[in-house]
Short mmCIF file of C-alpha atoms in Angstrom, two decimals:
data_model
loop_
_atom_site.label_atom_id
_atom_site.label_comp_id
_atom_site.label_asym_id
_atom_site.label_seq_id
_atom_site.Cartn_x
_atom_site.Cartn_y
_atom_site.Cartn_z
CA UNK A 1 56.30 -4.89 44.83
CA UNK A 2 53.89 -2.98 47.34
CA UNK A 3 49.97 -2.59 46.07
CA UNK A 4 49.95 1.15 44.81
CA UNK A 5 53.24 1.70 44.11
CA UNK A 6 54.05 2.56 40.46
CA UNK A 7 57.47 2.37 38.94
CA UNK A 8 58.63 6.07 37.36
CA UNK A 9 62.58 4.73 37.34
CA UNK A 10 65.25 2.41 36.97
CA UNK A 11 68.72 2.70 38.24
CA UNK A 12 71.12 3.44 35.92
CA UNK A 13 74.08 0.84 35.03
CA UNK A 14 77.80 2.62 35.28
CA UNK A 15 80.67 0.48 34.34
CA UNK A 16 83.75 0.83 36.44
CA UNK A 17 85.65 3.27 34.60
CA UNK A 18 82.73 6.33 35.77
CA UNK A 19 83.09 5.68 38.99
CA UNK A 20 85.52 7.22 41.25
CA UNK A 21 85.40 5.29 44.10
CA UNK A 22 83.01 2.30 46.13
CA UNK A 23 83.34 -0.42 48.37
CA UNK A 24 82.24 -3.21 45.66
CA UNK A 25 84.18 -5.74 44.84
CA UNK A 26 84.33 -9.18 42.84
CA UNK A 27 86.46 -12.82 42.48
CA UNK A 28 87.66 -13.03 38.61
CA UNK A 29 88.86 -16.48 38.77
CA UNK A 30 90.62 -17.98 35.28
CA UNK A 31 87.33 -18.38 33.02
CA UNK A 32 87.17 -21.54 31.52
CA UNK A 33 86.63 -20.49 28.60
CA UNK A 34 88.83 -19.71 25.47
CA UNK A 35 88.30 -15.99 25.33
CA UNK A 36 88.50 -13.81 28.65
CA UNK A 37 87.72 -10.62 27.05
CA UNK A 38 83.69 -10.83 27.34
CA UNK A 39 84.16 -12.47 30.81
CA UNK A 40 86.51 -9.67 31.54
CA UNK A 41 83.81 -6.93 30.00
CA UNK A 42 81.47 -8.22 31.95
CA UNK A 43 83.22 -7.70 35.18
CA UNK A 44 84.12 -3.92 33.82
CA UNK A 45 80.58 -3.58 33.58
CA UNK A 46 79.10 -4.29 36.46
CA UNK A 47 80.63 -0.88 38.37
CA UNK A 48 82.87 -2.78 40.74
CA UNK A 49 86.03 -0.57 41.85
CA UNK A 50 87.83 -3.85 43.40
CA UNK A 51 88.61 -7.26 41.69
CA UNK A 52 90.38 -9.90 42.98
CA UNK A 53 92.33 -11.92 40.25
CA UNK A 54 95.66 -14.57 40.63
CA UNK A 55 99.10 -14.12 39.79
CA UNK A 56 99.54 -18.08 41.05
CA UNK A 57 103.50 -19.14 41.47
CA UNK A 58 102.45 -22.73 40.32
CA UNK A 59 100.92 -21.42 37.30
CA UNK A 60 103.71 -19.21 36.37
CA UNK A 61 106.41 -21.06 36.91
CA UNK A 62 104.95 -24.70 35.70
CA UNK A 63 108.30 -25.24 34.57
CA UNK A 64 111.57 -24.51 36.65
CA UNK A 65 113.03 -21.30 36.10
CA UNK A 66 110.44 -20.07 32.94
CA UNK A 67 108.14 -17.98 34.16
CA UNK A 68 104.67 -17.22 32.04
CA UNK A 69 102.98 -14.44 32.67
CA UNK A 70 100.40 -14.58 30.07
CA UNK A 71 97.29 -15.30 32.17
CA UNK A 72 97.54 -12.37 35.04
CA UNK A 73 98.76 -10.09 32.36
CA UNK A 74 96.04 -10.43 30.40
CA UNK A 75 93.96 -9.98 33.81
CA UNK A 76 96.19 -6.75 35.63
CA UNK A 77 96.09 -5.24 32.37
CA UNK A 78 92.66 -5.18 31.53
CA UNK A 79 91.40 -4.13 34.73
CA UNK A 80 93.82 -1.18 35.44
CA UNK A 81 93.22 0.23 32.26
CA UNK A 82 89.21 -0.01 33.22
CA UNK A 83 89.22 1.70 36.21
CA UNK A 84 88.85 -1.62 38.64
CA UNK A 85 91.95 -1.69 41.17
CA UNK A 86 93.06 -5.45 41.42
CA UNK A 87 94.21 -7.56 44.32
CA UNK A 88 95.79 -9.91 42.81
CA UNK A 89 96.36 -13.51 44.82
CA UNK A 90 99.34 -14.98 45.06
CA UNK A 91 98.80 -18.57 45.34
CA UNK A 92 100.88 -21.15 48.19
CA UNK A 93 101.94 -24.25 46.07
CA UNK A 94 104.12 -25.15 43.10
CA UNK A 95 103.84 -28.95 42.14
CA UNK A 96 107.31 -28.22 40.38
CA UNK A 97 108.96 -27.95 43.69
CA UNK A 98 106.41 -30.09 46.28
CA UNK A 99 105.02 -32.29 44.09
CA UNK A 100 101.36 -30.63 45.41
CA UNK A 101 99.29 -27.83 43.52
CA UNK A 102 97.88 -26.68 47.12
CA UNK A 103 98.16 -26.33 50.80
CA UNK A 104 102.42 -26.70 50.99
CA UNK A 105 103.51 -23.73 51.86
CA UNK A 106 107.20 -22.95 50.07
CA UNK A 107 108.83 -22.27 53.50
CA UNK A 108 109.19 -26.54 53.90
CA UNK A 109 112.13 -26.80 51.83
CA UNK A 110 115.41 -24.70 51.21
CA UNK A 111 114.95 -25.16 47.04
CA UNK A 112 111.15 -24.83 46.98
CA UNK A 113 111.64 -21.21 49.06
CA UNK A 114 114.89 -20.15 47.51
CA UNK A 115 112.64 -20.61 44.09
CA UNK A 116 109.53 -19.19 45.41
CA UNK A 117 111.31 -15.88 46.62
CA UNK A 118 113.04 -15.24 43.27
CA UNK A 119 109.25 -15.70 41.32
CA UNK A 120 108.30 -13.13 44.09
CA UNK A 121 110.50 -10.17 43.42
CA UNK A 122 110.27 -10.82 39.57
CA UNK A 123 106.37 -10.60 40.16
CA UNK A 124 106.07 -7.73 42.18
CA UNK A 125 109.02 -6.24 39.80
CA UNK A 126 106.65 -6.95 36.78
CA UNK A 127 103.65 -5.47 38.15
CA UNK A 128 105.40 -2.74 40.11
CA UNK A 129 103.19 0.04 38.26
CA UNK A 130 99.93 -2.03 38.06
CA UNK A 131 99.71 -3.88 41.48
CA UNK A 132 99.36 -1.64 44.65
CA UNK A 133 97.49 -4.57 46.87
CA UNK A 134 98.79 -8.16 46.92
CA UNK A 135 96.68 -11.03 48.95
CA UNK A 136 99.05 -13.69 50.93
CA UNK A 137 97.46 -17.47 49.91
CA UNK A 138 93.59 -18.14 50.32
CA UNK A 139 91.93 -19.50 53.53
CA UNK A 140 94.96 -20.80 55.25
CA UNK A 141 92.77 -21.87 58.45
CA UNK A 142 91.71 -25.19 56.56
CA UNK A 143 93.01 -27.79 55.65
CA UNK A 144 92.82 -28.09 52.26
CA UNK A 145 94.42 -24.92 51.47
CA UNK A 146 97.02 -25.83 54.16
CA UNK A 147 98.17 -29.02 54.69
CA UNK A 148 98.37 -31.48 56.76
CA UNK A 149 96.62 -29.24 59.15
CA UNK A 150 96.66 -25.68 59.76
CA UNK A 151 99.59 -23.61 61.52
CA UNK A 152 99.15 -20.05 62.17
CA UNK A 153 102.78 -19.08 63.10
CA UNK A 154 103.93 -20.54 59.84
CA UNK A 155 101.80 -18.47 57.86
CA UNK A 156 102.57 -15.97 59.48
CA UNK A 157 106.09 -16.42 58.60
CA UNK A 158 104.87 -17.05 54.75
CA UNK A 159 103.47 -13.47 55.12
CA UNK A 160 106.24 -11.85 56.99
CA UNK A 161 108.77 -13.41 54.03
CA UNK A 162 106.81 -12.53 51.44
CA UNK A 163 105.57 -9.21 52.68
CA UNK A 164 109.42 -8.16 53.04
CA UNK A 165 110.08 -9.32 49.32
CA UNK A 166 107.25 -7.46 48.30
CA UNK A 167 107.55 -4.34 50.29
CA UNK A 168 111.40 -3.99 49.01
CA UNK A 169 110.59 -4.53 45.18
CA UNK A 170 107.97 -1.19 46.10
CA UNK A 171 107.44 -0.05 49.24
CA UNK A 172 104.22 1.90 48.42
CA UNK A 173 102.28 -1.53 47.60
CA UNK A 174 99.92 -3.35 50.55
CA UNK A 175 100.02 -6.49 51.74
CA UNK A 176 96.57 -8.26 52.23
CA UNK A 177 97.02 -10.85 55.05
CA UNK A 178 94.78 -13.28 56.92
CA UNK A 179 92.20 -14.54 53.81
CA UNK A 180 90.86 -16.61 56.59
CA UNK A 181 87.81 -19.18 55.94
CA UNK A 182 84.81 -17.04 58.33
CA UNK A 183 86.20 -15.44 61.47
CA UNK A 184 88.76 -18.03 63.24
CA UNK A 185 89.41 -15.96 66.25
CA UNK A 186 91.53 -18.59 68.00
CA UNK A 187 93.78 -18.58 64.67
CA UNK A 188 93.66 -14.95 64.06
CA UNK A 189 95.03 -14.34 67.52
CA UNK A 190 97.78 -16.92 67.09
CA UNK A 191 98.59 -15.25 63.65
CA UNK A 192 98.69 -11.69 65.25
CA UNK A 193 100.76 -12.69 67.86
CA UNK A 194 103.76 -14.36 65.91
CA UNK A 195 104.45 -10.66 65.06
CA UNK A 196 102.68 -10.01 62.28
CA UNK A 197 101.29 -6.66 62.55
CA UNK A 198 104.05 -4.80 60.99
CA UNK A 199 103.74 -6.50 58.14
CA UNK A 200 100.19 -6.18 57.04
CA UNK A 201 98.26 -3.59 55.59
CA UNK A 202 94.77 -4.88 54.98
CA UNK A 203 93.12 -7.75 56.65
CA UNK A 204 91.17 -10.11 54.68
CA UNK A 205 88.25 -12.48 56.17
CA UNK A 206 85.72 -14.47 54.15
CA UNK A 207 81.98 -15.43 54.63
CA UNK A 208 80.15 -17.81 53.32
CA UNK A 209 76.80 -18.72 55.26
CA UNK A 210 73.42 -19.26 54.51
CA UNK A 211 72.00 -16.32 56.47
CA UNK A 212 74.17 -13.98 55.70
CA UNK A 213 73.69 -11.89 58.58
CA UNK A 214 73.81 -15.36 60.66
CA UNK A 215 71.89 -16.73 63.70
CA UNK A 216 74.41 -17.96 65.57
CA UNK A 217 74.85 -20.92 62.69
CA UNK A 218 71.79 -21.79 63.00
CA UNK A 219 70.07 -22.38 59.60
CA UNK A 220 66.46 -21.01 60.04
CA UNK A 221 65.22 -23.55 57.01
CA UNK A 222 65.11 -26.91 55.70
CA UNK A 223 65.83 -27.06 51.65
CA UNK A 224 63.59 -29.03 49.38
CA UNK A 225 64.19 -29.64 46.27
CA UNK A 226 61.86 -27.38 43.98
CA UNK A 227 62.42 -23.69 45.71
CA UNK A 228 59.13 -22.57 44.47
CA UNK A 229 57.15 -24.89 46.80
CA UNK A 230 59.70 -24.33 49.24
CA UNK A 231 58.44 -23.97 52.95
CA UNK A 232 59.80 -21.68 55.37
CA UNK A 233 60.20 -22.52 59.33
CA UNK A 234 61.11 -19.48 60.91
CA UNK A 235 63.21 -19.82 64.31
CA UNK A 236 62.37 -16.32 66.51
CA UNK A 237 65.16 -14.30 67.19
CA UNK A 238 65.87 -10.82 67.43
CA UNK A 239 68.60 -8.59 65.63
CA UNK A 240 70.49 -8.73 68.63
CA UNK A 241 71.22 -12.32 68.02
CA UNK A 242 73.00 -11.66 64.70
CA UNK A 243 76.10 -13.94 65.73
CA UNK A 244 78.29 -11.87 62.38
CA UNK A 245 78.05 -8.54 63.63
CA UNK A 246 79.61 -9.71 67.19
CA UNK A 247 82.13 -11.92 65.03
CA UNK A 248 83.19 -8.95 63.48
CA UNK A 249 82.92 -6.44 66.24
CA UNK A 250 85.33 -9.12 68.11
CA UNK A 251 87.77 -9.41 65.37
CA UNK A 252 87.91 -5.64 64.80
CA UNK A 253 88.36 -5.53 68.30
CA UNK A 254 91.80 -8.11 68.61
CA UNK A 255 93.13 -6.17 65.40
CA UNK A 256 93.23 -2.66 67.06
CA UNK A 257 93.96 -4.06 70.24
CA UNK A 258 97.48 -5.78 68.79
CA UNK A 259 98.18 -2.35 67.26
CA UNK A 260 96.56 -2.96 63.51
CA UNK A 261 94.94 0.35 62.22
CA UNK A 262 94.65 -0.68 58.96
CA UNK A 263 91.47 -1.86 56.42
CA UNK A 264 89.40 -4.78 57.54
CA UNK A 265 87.99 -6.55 54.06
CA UNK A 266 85.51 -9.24 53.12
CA UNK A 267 87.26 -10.87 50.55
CA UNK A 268 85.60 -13.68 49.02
CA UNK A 269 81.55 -14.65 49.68
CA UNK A 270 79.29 -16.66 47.11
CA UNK A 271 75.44 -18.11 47.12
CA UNK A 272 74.78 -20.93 44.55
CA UNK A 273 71.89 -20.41 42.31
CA UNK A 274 71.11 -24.04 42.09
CA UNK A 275 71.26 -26.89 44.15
CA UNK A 276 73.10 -29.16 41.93
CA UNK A 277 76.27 -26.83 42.36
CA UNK A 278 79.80 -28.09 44.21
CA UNK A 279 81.90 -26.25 46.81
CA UNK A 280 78.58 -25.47 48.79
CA UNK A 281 78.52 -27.25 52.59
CA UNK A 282 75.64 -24.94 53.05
CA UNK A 283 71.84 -25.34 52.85
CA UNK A 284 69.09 -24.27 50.83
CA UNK A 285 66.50 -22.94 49.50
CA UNK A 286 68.02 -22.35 46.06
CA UNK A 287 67.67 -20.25 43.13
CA UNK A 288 68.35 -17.30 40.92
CA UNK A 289 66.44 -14.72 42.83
CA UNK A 290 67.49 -16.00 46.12
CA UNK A 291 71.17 -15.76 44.76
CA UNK A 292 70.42 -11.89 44.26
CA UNK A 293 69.16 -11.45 47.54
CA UNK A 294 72.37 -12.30 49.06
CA UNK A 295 74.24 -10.98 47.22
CA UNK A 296 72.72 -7.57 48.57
CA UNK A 297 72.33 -8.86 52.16
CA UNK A 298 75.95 -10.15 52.17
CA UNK A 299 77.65 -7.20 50.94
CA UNK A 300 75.63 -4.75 52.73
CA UNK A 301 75.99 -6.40 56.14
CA UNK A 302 79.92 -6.65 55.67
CA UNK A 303 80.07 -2.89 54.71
CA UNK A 304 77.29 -1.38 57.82
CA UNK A 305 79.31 -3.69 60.18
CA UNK A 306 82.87 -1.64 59.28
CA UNK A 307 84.30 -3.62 56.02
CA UNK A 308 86.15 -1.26 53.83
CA UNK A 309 85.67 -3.47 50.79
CA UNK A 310 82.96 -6.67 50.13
CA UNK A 311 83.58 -8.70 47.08
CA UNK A 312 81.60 -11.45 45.58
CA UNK A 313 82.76 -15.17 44.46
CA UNK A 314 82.48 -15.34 41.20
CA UNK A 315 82.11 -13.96 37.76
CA UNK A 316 82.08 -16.91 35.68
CA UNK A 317 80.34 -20.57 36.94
CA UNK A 318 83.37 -23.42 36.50
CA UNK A 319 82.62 -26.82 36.55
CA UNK A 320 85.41 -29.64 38.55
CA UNK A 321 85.15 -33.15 39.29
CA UNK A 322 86.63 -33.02 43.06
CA UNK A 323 88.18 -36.06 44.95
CA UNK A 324 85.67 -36.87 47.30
CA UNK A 325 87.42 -36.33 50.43
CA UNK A 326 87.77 -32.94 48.59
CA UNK A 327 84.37 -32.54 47.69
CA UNK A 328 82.73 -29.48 49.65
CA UNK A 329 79.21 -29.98 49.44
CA UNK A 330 76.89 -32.56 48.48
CA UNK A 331 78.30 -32.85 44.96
CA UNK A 332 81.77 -33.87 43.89
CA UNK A 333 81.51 -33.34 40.20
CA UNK A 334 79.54 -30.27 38.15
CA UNK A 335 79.38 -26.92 37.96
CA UNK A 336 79.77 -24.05 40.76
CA UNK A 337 76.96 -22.49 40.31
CA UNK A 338 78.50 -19.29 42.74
CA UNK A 339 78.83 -17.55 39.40
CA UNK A 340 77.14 -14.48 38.56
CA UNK A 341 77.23 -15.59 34.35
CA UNK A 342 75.95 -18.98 33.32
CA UNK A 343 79.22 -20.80 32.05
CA UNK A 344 77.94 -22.48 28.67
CA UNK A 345 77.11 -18.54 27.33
CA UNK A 346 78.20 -15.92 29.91
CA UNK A 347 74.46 -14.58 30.28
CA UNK A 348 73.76 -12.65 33.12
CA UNK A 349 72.37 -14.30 36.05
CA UNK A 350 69.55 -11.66 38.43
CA UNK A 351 72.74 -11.56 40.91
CA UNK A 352 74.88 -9.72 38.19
CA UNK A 353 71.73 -7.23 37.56
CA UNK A 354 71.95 -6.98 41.45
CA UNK A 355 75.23 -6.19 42.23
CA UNK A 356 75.26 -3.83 39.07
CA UNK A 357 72.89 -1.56 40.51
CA UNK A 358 74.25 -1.72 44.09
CA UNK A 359 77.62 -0.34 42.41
CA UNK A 360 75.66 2.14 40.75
CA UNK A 361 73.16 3.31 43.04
CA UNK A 362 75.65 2.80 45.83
CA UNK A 363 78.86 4.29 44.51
CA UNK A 364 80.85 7.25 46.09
CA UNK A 365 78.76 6.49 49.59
CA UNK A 366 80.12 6.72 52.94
CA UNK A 367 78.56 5.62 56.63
CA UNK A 368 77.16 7.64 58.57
CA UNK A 369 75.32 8.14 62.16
CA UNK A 370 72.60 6.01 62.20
CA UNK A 371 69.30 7.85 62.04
CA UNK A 372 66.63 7.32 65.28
CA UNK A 373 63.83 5.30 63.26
CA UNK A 374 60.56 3.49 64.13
CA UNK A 375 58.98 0.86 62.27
CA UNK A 376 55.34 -0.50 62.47
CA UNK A 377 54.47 -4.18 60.69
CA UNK A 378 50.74 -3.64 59.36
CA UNK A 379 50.98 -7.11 57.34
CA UNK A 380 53.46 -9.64 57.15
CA UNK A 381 52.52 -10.88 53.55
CA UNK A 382 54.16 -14.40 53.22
CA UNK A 383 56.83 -13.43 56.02
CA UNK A 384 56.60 -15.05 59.43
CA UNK A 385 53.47 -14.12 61.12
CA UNK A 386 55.33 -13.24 64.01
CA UNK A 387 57.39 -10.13 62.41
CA UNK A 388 57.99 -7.66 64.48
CA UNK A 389 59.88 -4.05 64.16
CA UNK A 390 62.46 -5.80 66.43
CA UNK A 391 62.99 -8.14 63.71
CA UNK A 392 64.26 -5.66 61.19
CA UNK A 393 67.47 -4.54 60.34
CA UNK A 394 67.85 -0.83 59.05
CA UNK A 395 70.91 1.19 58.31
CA UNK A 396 71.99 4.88 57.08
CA UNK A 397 74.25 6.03 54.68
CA UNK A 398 75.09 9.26 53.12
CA UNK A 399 75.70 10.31 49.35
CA UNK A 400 78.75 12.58 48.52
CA UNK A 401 76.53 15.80 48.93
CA UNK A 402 75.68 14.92 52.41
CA UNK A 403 72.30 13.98 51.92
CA UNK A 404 71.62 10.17 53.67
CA UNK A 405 69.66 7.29 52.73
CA UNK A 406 67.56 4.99 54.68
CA UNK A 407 67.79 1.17 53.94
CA UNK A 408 66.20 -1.85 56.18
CA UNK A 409 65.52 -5.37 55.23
CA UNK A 410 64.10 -8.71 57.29
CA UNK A 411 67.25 -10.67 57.78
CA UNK A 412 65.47 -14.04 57.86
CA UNK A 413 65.96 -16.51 55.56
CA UNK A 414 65.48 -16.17 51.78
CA UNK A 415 63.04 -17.43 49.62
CA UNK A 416 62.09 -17.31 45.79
CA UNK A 417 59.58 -16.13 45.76
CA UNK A 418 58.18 -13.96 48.30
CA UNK A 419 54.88 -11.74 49.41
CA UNK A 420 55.70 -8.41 50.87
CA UNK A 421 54.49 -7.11 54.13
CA UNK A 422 53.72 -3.96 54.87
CA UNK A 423 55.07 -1.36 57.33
CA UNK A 424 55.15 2.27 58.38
CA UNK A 425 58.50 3.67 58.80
CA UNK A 426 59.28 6.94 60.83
CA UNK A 427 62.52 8.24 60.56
CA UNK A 428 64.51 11.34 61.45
CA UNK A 429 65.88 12.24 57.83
CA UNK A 430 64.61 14.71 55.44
CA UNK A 431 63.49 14.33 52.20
CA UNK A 432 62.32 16.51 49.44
CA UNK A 433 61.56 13.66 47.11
CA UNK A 434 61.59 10.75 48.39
CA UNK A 435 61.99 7.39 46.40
CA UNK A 436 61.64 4.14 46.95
CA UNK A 437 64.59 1.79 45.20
CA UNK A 438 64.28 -1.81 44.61
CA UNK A 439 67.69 -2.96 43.02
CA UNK A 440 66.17 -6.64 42.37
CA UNK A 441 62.91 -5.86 40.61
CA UNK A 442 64.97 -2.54 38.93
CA UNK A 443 62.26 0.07 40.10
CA UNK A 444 62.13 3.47 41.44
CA UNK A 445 59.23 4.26 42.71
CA UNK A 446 57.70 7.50 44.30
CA UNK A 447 56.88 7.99 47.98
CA UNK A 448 54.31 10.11 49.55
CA UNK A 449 55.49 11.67 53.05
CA UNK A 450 54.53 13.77 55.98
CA UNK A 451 57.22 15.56 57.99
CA UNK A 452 57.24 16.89 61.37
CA UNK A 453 59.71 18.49 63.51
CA UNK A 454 62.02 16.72 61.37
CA UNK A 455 60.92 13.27 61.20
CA UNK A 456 59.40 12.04 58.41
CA UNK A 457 56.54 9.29 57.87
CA UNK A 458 56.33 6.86 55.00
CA UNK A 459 52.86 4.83 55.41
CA UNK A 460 52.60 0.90 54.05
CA UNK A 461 56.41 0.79 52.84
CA UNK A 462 56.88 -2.99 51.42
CA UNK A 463 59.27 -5.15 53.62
CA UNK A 464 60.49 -8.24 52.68
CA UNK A 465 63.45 -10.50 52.56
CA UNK A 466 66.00 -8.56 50.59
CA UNK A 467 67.17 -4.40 51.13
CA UNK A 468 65.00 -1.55 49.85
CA UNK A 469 66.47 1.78 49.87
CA UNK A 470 64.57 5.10 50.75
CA UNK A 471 66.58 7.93 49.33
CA UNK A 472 66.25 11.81 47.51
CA UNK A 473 65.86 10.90 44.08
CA UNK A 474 67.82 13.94 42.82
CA UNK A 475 71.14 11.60 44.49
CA UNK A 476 70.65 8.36 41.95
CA UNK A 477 71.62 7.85 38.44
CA UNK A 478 68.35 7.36 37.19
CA UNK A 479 67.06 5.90 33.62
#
């Protein structure tokens, strides 16, 4: 990291079960492999609170009228008895019925919803004491997840059918509506205004894009091939041109304004690690460390803008061979390398590391009032020449005790491997002992300050592409 700046610390791991609460989440799709438990260990250890998992009508009913349960109770169980609260999908399709595995929504034909409503009330009668949230299909808003194209009012009736089913098995559970592919505004007005409000608890968007923070879709790079001789072209714009935040300001915005006071959720985000990966439309650069860094950037982004929950797509790597009109990406056939464990033998990828430190070091935090700040670039190291304070993206938080946390990134695009600037940061907070946290390279390190009527001065902080975190060091679960 930064030239003087000695590691005393590393954050200390805490699986799920020690923590009482966070707003960390991640996609535990069925592993393809024989044994879940290790996947499923895995995802206890890592210190997520939320995990999103299937209970999939096609799957459980393969069959008409037999219903297996094995796979989600295998799943529900393990989680809820590891402290990680699931939301547990419900799936659209049953080839039984349609003769399709996706995008036919049961409401088509009398038999196919008659069927689909008595799996319904036998699930949510099943999981009545393990399931409090249940999420209503996946990305709806495309195509191929609803077919032939897609129709807002008739998910919305999906949801307002379902949600009653659901809501009368227990009234005490949450429905999870909207799943939407990015932030459709034009479809999540529609969907709001077939009447859906009242039967909602928690709406659910996802975000996939190569900046996470965006530029107005603009992809500030090129990829080539070999991310270590990668070459960045910066485009100049200023944080005020993050096109997510307004996205997300204007969808908060339509959901209080129809009368929804509920959670707003990032459901479902993933970075490949490689280029040869499918389901990625996206561009590059690729690799490991670059994975990592957004899986900070995403999460952190979704939470300062006013997410109650960010989760991360996926645990476990799968591999698919697509049809190609399917295929969402450059590749058709392979693995997706979204996963945060290598498939052949569930090692941990730097992105699991990543995540597992944000849940630690982040756990039990709450926003707060951002603090007045003022940053000075002394070097850009292998940044854009032209950064600038305006360039920067900063954010506070506060730890159960009160005390608050400073953290600021570049929200450019990433690279591999990168050469940090320098800056000065002045900031009105108060620290006694002040620490530097990097949860990529796993280092603590100490900070020299110099306070004044309370504002305090940090001299040639690093800055690069990727959150650090100035905190008291008393408030992180050190090693």
């Amino acid at each position: 990291m930064a030239a003087q700046l000695e590691s005393i610390a590393r954050i200390r791991p805490r699986p799920s079960s020690q923590i009482a609460a966070s707003p960390w989440g991640v996609n535990f799709s069925s592993p393809q492999v024989e044994d879940w438990t290790p996947v499923m260990e895995r995802t206890a250890e890592l210190g997520c609170k939320w995990v999103r998992t299937h209970c999939n009508w096609g799957k459980v009913e393969s069959a008409r009228g037999a219903y297996d349960w094995t796979e989600p109770d295998q799943a529900i169980d393990f989680f809820t008895s590891h402290g990680v609260e699931p939301y547990v999908n419900i799936g659209l399709s049953n080839a039984v019925y349609q003769g399709a595995t996706r995008g036919i929504p049961p409401q088509r034909d009398p038999e196919a919803l008659a069927a689909w409503k008595v799996w319904l009330r036998a699930a949510a009668q099943r999981y009545r004491d393990r399931v409090t949230y249940w999420e209503m299909a996946n990305e709806p808003n495309i195509r191929i997840f609803w077919q032939p194209e897609p129709d807002a009012v008739e998910y919305a009736r999906f949801v307002i059918e379902g949600a009653q089913i659901l809501k009368e098995v227990n009234p005490d559970c949450k429905i999870c509506a909207g799943v939407t592919a990015g932030i459709p505004m034009d479809y999540i007005r529609e969907f709001l205004a077939a009447g859906t409000v009242p039967y909602f608890d928690v709406f659910v968007y996802h975000a996939y894009r190569t900046v996470p923070e965006g530029y107005n879709n603009q992809l500030p790079m090129r990829a080539q091939t070999d991310v270590n001789q990668v070459k960045l072209t910066f485009d100049k714009h200023s944080i005020a041109g993050l096109d997510f935040l307004a996205e997300y300001a204007e969808l908060e915005k339509w959901l209080r304004k129809r009368g929804f006071q509920g959670p707003i959720w990032q459901g479902e985000t993933g970075y490949p690690s490689s280029e040869n990966t499918i389901h990625w439309r996206g561009d590059g650069p690729w690799g490991p460390t670059i994975q990592a860094k957004f899986v900070l950037r995403r999460l952190l982004i979704d939470w300062f803008a006013g997410a109650d929950m960010s989760s991360y797509f996926l645990m476990l790597e799968f591999s698919s061979l697509l049809d190609a009109n399917l295929a969402w990406g450059f590749h058709a056939q392979g693995k997706n390398t979204k996963g945060l464990l290598v498939l052949e033998d569930l090692s941990p990828k730097p992105a699991y590391f990543a995540l597992q430190r944000l849940c630690s070091a982040l756990a039990e935090v709450e926003r707060c009032e951002q603090a007045a700040y003022r940053f000075h670039v002394q070097k850009p190291g292998s940044l854009p020449l032209a950064t600038a304070a305006s360039d920067l993206l900063a954010y506070t938080y506060a730890y159960p005790g009160g005390a608050r946390a400073f953290v600021y990134w570049l929200p450019k695009g990433m690279s591999e491997h990168v050469v940090p600037g320098a800056i000065d940061l002045t900031v009105a907070l108060d620290w006694r002992e002040p620490v530097l946290v990097d949860l990529i390279a796993d280092a603590v390190y100490p900070l020299t300050s110099s306070n004044e009527a309370g504002w305090t001065r940090l001299n040639e902080l690093p800055l690069t592409d990727y959150p650090l975190i100035v905190a008291e060091k008393s408030d992180l679960p050190l090693l």
